PDB file of C-alpha atoms in Angstrom:
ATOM      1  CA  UNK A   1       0.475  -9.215  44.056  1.00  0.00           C
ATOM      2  CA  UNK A   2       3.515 -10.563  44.376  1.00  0.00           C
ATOM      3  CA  UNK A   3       5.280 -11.738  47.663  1.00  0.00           C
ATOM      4  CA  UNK A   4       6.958  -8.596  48.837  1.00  0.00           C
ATOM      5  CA  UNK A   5       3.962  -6.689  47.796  1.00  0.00           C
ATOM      6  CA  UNK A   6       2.219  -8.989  50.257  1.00  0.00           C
ATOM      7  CA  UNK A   7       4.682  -8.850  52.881  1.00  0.00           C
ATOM      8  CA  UNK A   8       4.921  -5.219  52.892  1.00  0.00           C
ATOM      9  CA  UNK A   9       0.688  -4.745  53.144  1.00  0.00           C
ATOM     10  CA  UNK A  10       0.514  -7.575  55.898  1.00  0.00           C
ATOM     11  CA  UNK A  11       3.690  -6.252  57.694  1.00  0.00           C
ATOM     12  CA  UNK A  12       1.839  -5.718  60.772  1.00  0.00           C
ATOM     13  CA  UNK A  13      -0.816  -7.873  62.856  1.00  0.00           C
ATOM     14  CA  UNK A  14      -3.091  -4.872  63.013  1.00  0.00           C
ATOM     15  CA  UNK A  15      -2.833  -4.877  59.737  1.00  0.00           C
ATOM     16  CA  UNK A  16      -3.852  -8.578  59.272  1.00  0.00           C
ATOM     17  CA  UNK A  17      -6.798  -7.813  61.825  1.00  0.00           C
ATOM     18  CA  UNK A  18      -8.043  -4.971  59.785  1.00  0.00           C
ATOM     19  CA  UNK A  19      -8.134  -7.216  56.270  1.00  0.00           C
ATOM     20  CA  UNK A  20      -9.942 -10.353  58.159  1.00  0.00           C
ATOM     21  CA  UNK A  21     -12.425  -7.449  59.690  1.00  0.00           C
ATOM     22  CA  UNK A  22     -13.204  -6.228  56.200  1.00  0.00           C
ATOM     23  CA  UNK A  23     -13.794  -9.879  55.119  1.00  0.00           C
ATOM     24  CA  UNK A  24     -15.927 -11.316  58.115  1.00  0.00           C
ATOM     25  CA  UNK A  25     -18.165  -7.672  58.432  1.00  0.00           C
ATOM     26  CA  UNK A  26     -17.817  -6.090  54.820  1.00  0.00           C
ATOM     27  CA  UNK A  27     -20.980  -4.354  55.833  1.00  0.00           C
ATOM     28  CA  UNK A  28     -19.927  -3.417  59.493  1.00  0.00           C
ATOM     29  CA  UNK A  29     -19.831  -5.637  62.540  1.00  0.00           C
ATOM     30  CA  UNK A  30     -22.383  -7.791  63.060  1.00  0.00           C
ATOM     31  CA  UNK A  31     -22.555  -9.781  66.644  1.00  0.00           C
ATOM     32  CA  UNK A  32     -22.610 -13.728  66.015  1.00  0.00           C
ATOM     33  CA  UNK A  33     -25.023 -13.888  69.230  1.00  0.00           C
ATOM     34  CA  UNK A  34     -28.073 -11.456  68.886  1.00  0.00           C
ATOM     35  CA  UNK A  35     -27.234 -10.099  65.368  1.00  0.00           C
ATOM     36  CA  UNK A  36     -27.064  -6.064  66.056  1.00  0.00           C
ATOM     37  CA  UNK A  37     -24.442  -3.914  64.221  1.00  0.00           C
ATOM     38  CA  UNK A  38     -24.235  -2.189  67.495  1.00  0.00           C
ATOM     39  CA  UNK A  39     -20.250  -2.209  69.049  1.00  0.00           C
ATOM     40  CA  UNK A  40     -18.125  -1.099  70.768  1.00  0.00           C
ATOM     41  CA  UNK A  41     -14.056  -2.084  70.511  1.00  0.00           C
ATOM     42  CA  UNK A  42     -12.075  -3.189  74.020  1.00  0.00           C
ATOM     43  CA  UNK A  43      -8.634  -2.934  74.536  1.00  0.00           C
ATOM     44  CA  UNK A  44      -7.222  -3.286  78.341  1.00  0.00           C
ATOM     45  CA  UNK A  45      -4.816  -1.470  79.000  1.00  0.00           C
ATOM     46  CA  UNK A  46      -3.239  -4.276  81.543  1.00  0.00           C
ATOM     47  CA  UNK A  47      -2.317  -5.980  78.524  1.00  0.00           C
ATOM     48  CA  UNK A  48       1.327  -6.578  77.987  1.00  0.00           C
ATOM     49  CA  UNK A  49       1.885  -5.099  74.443  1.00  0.00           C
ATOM     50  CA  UNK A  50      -1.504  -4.255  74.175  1.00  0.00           C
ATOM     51  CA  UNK A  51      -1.177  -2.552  70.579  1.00  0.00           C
ATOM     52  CA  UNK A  52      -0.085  -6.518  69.665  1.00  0.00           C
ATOM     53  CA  UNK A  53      -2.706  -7.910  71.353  1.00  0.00           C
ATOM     54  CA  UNK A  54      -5.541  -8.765  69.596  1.00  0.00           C
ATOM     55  CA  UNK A  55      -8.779  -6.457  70.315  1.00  0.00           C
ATOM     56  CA  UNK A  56     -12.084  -7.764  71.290  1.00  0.00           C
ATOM     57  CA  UNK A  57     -15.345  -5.965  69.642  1.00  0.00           C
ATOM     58  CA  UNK A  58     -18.090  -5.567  72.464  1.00  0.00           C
ATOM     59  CA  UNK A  59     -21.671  -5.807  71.401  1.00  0.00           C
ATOM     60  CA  UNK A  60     -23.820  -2.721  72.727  1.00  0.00           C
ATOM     61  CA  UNK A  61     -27.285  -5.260  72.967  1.00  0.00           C
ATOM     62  CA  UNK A  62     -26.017  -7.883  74.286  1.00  0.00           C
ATOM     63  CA  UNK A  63     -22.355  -7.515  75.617  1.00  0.00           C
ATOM     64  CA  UNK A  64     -20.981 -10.449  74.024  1.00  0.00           C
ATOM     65  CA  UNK A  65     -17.377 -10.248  73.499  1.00  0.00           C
ATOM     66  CA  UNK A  66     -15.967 -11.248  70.141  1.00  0.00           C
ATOM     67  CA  UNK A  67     -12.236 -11.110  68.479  1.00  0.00           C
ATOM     68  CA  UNK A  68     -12.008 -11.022  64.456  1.00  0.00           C
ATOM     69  CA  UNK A  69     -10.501 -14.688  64.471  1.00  0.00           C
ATOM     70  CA  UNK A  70     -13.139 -16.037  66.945  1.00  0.00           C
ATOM     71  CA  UNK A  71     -15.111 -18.696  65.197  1.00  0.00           C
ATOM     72  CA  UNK A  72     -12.544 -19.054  62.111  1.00  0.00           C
ATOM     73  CA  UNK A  73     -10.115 -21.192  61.362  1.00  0.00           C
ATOM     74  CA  UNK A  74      -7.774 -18.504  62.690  1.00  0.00           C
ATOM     75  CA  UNK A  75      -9.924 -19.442  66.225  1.00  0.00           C
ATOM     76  CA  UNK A  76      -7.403 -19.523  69.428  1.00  0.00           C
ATOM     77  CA  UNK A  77      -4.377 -19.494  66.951  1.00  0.00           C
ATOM     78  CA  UNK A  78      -1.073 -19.232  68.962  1.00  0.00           C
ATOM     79  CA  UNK A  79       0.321 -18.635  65.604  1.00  0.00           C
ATOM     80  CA  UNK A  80       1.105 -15.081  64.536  1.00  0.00           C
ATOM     81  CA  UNK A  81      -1.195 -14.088  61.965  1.00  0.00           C
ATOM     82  CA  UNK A  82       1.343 -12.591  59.884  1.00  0.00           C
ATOM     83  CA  UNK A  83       2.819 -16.078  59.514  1.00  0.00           C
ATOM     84  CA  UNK A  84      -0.957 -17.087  59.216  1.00  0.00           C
ATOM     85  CA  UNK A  85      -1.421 -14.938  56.297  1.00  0.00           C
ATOM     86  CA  UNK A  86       1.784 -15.694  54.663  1.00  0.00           C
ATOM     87  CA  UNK A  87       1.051 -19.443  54.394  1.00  0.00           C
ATOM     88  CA  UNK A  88      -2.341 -18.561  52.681  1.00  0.00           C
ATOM     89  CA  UNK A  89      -0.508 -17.027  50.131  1.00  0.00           C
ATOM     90  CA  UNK A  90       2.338 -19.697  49.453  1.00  0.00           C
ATOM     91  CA  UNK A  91      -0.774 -21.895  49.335  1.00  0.00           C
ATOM     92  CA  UNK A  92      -2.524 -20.249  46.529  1.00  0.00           C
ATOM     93  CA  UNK A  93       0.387 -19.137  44.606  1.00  0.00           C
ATOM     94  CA  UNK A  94       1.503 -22.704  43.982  1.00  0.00           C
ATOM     95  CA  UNK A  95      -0.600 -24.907  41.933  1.00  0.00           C
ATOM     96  CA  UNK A  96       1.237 -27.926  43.133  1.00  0.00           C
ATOM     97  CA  UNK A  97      -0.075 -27.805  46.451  1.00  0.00           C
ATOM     98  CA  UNK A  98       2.446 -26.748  49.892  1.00  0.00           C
ATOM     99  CA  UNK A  99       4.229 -29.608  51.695  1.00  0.00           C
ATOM    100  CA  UNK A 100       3.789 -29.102  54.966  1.00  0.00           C
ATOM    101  CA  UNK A 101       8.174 -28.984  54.977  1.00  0.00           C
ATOM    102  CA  UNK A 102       8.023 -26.218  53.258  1.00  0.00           C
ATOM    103  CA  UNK A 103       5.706 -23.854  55.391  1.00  0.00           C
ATOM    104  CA  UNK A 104       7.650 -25.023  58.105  1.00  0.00           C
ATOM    105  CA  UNK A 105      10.842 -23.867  56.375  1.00  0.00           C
ATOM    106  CA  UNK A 106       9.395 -20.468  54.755  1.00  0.00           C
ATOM    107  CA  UNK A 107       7.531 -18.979  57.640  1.00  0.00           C
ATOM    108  CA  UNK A 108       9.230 -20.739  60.735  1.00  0.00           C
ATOM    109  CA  UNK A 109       7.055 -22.890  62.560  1.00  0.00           C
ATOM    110  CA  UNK A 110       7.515 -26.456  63.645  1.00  0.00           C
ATOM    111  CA  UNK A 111       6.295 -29.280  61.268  1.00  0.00           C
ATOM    112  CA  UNK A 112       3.067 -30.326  63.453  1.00  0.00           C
ATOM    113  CA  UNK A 113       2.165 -26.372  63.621  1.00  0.00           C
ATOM    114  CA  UNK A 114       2.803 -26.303  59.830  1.00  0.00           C
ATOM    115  CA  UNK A 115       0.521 -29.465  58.994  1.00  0.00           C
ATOM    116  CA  UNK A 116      -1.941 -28.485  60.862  1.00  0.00           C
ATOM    117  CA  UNK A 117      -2.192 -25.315  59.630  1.00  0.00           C
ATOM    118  CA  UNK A 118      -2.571 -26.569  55.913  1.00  0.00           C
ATOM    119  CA  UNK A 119      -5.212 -29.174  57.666  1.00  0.00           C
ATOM    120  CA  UNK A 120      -7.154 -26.135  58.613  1.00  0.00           C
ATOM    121  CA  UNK A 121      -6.496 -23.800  55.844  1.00  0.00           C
ATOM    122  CA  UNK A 122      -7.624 -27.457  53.378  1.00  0.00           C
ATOM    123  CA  UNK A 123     -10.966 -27.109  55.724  1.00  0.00           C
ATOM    124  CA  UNK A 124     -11.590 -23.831  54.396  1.00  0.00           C
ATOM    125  CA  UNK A 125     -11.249 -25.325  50.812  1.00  0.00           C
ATOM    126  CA  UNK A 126     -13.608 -27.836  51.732  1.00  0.00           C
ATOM    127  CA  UNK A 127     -16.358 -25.440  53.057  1.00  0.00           C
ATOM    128  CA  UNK A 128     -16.296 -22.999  50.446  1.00  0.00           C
ATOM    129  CA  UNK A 129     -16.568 -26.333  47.843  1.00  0.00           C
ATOM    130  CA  UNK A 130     -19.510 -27.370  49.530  1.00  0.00           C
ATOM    131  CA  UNK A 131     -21.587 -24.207  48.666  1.00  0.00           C
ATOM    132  CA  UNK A 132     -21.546 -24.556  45.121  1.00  0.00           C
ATOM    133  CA  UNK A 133     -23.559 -27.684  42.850  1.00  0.00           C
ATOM    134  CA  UNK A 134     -23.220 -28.580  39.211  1.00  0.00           C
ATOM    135  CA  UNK A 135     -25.665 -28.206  36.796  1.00  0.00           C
ATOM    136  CA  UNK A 136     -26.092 -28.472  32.939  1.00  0.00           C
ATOM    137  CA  UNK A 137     -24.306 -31.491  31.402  1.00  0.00           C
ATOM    138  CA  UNK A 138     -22.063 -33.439  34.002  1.00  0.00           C
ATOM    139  CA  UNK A 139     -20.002 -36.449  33.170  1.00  0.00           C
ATOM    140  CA  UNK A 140     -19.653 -38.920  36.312  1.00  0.00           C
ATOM    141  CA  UNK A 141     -17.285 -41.632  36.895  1.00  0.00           C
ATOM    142  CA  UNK A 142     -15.359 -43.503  39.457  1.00  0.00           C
ATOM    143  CA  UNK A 143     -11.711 -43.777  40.261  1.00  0.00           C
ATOM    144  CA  UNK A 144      -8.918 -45.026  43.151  1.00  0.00           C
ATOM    145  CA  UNK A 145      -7.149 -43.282  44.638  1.00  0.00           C
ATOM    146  CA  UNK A 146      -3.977 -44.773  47.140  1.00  0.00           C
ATOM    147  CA  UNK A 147      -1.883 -45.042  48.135  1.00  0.00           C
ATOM    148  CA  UNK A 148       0.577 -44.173  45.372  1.00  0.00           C
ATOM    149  CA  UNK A 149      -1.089 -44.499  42.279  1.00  0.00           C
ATOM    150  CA  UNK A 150       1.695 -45.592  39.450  1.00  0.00           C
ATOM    151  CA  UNK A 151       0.186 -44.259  35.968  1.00  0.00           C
ATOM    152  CA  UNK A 152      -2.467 -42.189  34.859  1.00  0.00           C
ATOM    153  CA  UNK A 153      -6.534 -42.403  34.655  1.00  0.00           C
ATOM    154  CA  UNK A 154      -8.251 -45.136  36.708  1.00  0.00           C
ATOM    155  CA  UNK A 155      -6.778 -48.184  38.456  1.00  0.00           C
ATOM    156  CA  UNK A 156      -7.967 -50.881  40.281  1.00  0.00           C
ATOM    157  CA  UNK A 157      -9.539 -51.883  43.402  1.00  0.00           C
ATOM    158  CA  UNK A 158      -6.048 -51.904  45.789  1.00  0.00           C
ATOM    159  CA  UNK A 159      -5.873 -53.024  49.775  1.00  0.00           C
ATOM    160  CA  UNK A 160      -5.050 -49.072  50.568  1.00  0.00           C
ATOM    161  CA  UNK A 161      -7.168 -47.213  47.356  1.00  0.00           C
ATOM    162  CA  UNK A 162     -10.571 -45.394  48.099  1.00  0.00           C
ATOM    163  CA  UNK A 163     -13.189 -45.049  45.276  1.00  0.00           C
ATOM    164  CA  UNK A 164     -13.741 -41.443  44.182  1.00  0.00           C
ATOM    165  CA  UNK A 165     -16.700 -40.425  42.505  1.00  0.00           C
ATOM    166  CA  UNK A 166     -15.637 -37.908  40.163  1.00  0.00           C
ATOM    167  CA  UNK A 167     -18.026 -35.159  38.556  1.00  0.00           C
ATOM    168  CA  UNK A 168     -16.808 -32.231  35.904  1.00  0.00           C
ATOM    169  CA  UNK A 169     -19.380 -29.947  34.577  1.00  0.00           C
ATOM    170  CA  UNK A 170     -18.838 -29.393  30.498  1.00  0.00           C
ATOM    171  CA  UNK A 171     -19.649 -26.073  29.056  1.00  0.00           C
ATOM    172  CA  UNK A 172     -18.639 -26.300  24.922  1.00  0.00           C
ATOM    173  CA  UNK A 173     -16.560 -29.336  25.047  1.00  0.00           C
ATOM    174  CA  UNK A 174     -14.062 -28.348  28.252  1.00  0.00           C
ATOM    175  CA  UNK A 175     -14.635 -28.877  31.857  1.00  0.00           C
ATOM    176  CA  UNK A 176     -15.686 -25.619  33.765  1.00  0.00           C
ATOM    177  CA  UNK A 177     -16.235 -26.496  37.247  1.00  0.00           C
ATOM    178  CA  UNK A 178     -15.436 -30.301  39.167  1.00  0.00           C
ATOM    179  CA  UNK A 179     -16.284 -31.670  42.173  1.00  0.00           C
ATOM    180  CA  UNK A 180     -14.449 -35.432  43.923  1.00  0.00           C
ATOM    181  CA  UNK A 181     -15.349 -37.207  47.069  1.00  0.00           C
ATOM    182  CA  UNK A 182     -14.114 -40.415  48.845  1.00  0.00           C
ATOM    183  CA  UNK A 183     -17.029 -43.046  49.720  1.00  0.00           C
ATOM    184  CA  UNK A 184     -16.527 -46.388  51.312  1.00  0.00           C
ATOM    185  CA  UNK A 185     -17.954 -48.180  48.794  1.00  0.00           C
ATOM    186  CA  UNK A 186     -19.849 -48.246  45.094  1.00  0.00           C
ATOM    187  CA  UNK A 187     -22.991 -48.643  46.132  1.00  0.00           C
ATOM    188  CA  UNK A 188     -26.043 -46.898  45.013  1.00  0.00           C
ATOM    189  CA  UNK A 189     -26.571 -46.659  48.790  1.00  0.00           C
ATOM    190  CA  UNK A 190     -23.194 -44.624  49.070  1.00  0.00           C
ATOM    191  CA  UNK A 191     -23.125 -43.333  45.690  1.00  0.00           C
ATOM    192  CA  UNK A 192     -26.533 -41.542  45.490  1.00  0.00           C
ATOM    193  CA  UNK A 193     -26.466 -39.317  48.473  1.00  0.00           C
ATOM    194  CA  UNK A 194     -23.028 -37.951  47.534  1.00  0.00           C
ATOM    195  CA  UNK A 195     -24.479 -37.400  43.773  1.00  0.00           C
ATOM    196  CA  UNK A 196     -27.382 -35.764  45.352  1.00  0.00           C
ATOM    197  CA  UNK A 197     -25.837 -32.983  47.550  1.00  0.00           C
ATOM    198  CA  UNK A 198     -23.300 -32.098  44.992  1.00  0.00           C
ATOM    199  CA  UNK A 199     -24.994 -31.630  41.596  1.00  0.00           C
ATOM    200  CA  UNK A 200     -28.061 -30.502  40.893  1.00  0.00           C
ATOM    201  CA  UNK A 201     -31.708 -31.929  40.068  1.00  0.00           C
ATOM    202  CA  UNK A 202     -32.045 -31.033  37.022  1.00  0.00           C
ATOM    203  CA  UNK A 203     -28.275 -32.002  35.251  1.00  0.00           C
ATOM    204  CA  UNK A 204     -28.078 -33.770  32.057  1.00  0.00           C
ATOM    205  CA  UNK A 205     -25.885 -37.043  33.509  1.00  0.00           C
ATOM    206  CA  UNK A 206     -23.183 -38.528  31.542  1.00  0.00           C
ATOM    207  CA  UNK A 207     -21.805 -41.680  32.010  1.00  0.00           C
ATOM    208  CA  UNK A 208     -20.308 -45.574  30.970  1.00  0.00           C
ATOM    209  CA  UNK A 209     -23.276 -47.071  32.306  1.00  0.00           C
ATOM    210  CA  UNK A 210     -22.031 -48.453  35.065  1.00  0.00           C
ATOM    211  CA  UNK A 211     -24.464 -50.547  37.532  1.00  0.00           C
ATOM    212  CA  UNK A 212     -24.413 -48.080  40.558  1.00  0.00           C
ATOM    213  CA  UNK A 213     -24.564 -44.400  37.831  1.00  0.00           C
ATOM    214  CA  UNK A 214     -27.896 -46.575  36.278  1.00  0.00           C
ATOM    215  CA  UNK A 215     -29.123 -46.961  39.727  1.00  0.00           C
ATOM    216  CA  UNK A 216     -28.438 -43.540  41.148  1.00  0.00           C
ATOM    217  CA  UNK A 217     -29.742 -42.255  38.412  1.00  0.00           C
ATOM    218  CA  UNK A 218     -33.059 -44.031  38.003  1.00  0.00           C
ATOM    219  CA  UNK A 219     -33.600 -42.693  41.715  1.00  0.00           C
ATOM    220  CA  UNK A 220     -32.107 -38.958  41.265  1.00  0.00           C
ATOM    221  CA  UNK A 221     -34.391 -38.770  38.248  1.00  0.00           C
ATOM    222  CA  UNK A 222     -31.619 -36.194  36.640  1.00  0.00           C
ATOM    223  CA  UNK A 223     -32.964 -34.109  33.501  1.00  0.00           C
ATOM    224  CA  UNK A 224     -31.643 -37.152  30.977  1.00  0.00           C
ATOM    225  CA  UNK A 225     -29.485 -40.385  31.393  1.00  0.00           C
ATOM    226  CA  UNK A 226     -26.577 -40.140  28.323  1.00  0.00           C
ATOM    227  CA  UNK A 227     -24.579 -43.917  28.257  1.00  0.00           C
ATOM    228  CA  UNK A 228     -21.487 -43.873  26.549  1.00  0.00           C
ATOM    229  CA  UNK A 229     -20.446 -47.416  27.463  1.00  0.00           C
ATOM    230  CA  UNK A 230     -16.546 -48.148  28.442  1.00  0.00           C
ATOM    231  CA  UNK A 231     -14.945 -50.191  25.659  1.00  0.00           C
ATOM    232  CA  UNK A 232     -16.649 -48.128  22.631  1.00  0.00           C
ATOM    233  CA  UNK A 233     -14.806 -46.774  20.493  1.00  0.00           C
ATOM    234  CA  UNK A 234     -16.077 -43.162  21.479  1.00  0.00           C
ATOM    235  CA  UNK A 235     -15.868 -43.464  24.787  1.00  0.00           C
ATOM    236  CA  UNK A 236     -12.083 -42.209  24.633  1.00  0.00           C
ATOM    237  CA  UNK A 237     -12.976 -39.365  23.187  1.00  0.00           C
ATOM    238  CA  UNK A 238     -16.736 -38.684  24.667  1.00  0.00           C
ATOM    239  CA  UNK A 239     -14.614 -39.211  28.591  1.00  0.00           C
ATOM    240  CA  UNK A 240     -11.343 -37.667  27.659  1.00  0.00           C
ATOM    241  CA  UNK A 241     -11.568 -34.358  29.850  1.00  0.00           C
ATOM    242  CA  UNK A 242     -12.751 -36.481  32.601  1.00  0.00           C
ATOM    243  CA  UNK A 243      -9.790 -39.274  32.332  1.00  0.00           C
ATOM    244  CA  UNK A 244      -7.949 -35.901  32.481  1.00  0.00           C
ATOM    245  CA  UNK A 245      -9.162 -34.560  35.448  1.00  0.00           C
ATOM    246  CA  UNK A 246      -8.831 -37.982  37.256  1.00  0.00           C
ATOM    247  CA  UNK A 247      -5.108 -37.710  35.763  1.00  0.00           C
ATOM    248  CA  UNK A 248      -4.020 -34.750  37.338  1.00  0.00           C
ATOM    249  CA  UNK A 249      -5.924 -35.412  40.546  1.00  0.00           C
ATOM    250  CA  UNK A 250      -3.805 -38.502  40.857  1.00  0.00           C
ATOM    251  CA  UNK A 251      -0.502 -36.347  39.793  1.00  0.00           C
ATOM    252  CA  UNK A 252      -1.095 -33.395  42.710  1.00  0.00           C
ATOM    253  CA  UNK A 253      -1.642 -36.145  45.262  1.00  0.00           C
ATOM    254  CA  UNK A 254       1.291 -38.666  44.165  1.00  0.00           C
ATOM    255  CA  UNK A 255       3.530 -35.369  43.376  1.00  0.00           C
ATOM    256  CA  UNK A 256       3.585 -33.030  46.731  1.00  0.00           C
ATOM    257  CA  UNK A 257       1.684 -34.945  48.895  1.00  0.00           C
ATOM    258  CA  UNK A 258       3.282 -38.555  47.631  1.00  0.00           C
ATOM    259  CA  UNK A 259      -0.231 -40.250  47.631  1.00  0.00           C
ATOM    260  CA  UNK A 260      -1.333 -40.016  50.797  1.00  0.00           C
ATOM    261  CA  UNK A 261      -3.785 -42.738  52.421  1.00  0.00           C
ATOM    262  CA  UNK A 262      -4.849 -41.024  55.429  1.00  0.00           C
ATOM    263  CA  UNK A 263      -6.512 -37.210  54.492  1.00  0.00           C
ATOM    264  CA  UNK A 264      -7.337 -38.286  50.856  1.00  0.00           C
ATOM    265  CA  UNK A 265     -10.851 -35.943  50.997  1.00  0.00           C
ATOM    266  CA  UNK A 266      -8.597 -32.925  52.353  1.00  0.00           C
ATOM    267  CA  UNK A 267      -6.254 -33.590  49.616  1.00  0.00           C
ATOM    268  CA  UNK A 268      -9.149 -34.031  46.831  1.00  0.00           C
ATOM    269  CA  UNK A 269     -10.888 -30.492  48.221  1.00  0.00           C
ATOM    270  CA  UNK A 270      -7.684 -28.556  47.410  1.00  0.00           C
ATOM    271  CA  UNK A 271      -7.038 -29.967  44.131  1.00  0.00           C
ATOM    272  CA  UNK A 272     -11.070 -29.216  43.487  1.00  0.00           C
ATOM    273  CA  UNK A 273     -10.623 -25.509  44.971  1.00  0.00           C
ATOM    274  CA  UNK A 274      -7.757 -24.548  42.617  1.00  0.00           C
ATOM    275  CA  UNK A 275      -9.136 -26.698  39.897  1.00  0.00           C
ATOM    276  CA  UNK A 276     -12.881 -24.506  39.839  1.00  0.00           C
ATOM    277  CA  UNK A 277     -10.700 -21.201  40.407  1.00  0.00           C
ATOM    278  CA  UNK A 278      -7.777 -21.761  37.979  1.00  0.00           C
ATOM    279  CA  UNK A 279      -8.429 -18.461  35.951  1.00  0.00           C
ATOM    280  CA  UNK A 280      -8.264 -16.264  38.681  1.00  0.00           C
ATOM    281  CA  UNK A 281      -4.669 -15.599  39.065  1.00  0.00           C
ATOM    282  CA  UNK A 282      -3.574 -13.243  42.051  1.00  0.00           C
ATOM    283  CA  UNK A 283      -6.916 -12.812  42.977  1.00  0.00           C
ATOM    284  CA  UNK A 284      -6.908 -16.523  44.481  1.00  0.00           C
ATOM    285  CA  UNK A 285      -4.793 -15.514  47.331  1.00  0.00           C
ATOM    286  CA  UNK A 286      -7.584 -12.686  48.698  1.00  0.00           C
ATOM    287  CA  UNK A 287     -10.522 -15.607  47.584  1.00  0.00           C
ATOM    288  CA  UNK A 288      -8.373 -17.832  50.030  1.00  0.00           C
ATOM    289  CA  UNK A 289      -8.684 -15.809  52.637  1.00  0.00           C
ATOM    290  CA  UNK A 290     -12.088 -14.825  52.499  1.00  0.00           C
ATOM    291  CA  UNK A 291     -12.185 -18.458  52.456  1.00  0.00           C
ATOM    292  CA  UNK A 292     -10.502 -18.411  55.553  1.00  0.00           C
ATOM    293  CA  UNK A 293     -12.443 -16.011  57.320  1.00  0.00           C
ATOM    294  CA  UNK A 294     -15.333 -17.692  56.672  1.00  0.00           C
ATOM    295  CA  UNK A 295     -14.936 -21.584  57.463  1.00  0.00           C
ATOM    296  CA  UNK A 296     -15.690 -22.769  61.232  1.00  0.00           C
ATOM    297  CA  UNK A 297     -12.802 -23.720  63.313  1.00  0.00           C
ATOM    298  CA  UNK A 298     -11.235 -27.278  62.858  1.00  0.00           C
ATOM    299  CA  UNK A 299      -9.846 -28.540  66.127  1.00  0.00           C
ATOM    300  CA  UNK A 300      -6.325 -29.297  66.481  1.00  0.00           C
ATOM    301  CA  UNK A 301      -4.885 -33.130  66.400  1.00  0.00           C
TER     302      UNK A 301
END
């Protein structure tokens, strides 16, 4: 939908309320405590404004009190949720990622309200990234990320770059779904546990053979092993989508975010979230915040 469209649906906070009720309960209220479907809504009528005021939702078994932002990012916002709601949608509607200036400028808030608000809204990225592993035929392969990094694919080791293990599922020659994380170090120690909880058993691994892949690999046990070795003359063309990926990782971070060093996994989680749900279009926006709705609070800094 486009902006207006947006603004004129969301033009209320009861309005905003309803939405996040629909995506939290799509089935009816359910209490977080004992579980019943049981409720009953309160609104006191001491409350200054009280058709403003955000209503609580009473559960009939056990009387726990709940609000529809209680235990989302949204949790204990001071933040209007109209402005809420509007930043969700200038973050999915640009591909180039939000600076935190510009949130500040579009929906005004002050800058630390603004960061933090992308922090959290980067959290719900991460969460919803975490529920998903890839399967089938995965290429793996390690890059640095910096500080700024000057250049495309890989670079070296740098006194403020992270390693990145980088995985992209392939589905007929193209990438279809990718998934990056920051670790310490190469080690098979580091390496294997990250490789573990984000692909699944039975992948076909591809990779240059590197010393830590080999050793992950002979301890994942993965379907098959396939080594293209770097320096090859196919390995250009056998690692091409992933050099890509890596590529335009490095070209969101260095471009709105200007390379970062601190926050690099935030960062990487955002690019991955857009980069697994690129053909969605306008639907991104209501995936975002059902994204939203769902991901446990993040407290402030």
């Amino acid at each position: 939908m486009t902006l207006l469209e947006f603004q004129e649906r969301f033009s209320t906070i009861r309005a905003c309320e309803e939405r996040l009720f629909e995506l939290r309960w799509p089935d009816g209220f359910v209490c977080p405590k004992c579980g019943s479907k049981e409720y009953c809504e309160v609104v006191s009528s001491s409350r200054k404004e009280a058709e403003e005021r955000m209503p609580l939702f009473q559960c009939k078994n056990c009387s726990r009190q709940t609000s529809v932002t209680a235990g989302t990012i949204f949790h204990k916002t001071k933040t209007d949720l109209r402005k809420w709601f509007l930043a969700v949608y200038l973050m999915a509607n640009d591909k180039r990622g939000v600076a935190a200036t510009t949130i500040q400028r579009n929906i005004g808030v002050s800058y630390p309200t603004a960061w933090n608000m992308l922090r959290k809204i980067r959290k719900a990225m991460a969460d919803r990234n975490a529920l998903y592993q890839l399967e089938g035929l995965v290429q793996i392969d390690d890059a640095y990320f910096g500080g700024e990094s000057h250049g495309e694919g890989k670079r070296g080791r740098g006194s403020d770059q992270d390693p990145v293990i980088v995985a992209v599922q392939m589905e007929r020659g193209t990438p279809k779904y990718i998934t990056m994380a920051v670790v310490p170090n190469l080690t098979k120690e580091v390496v294997a546990p990250v490789l573990s909880g984000r692909l699944k058993p039975n992948c076909v691994w591809e990779t240059d053979g590197s010393k830590t892949l080999v050793a992950c690999a002979k301890e994942l046990e993965p379907a098959s092993h396939i080594v293209t070795k770097s320096g090859t003359p196919e390995a250009h063309e056998t690692f091409e989508w992933i050099d890509k990926v890596i590529s335009l990782a490095k070209r969101f971070i260095d471009g709105t975010y200007h390379g970062r060093i601190v926050y690099k996994q935030g960062y990487l989680e955002e690019f991955v979230y857009r980069f697994n749900r690129r053909k969605l279009g306008n639907r991104l926006v209501d995936r975002l915040l059902l994204a939203c709705a769902h991901a446990k609070p993040l407290p402030s800094v």
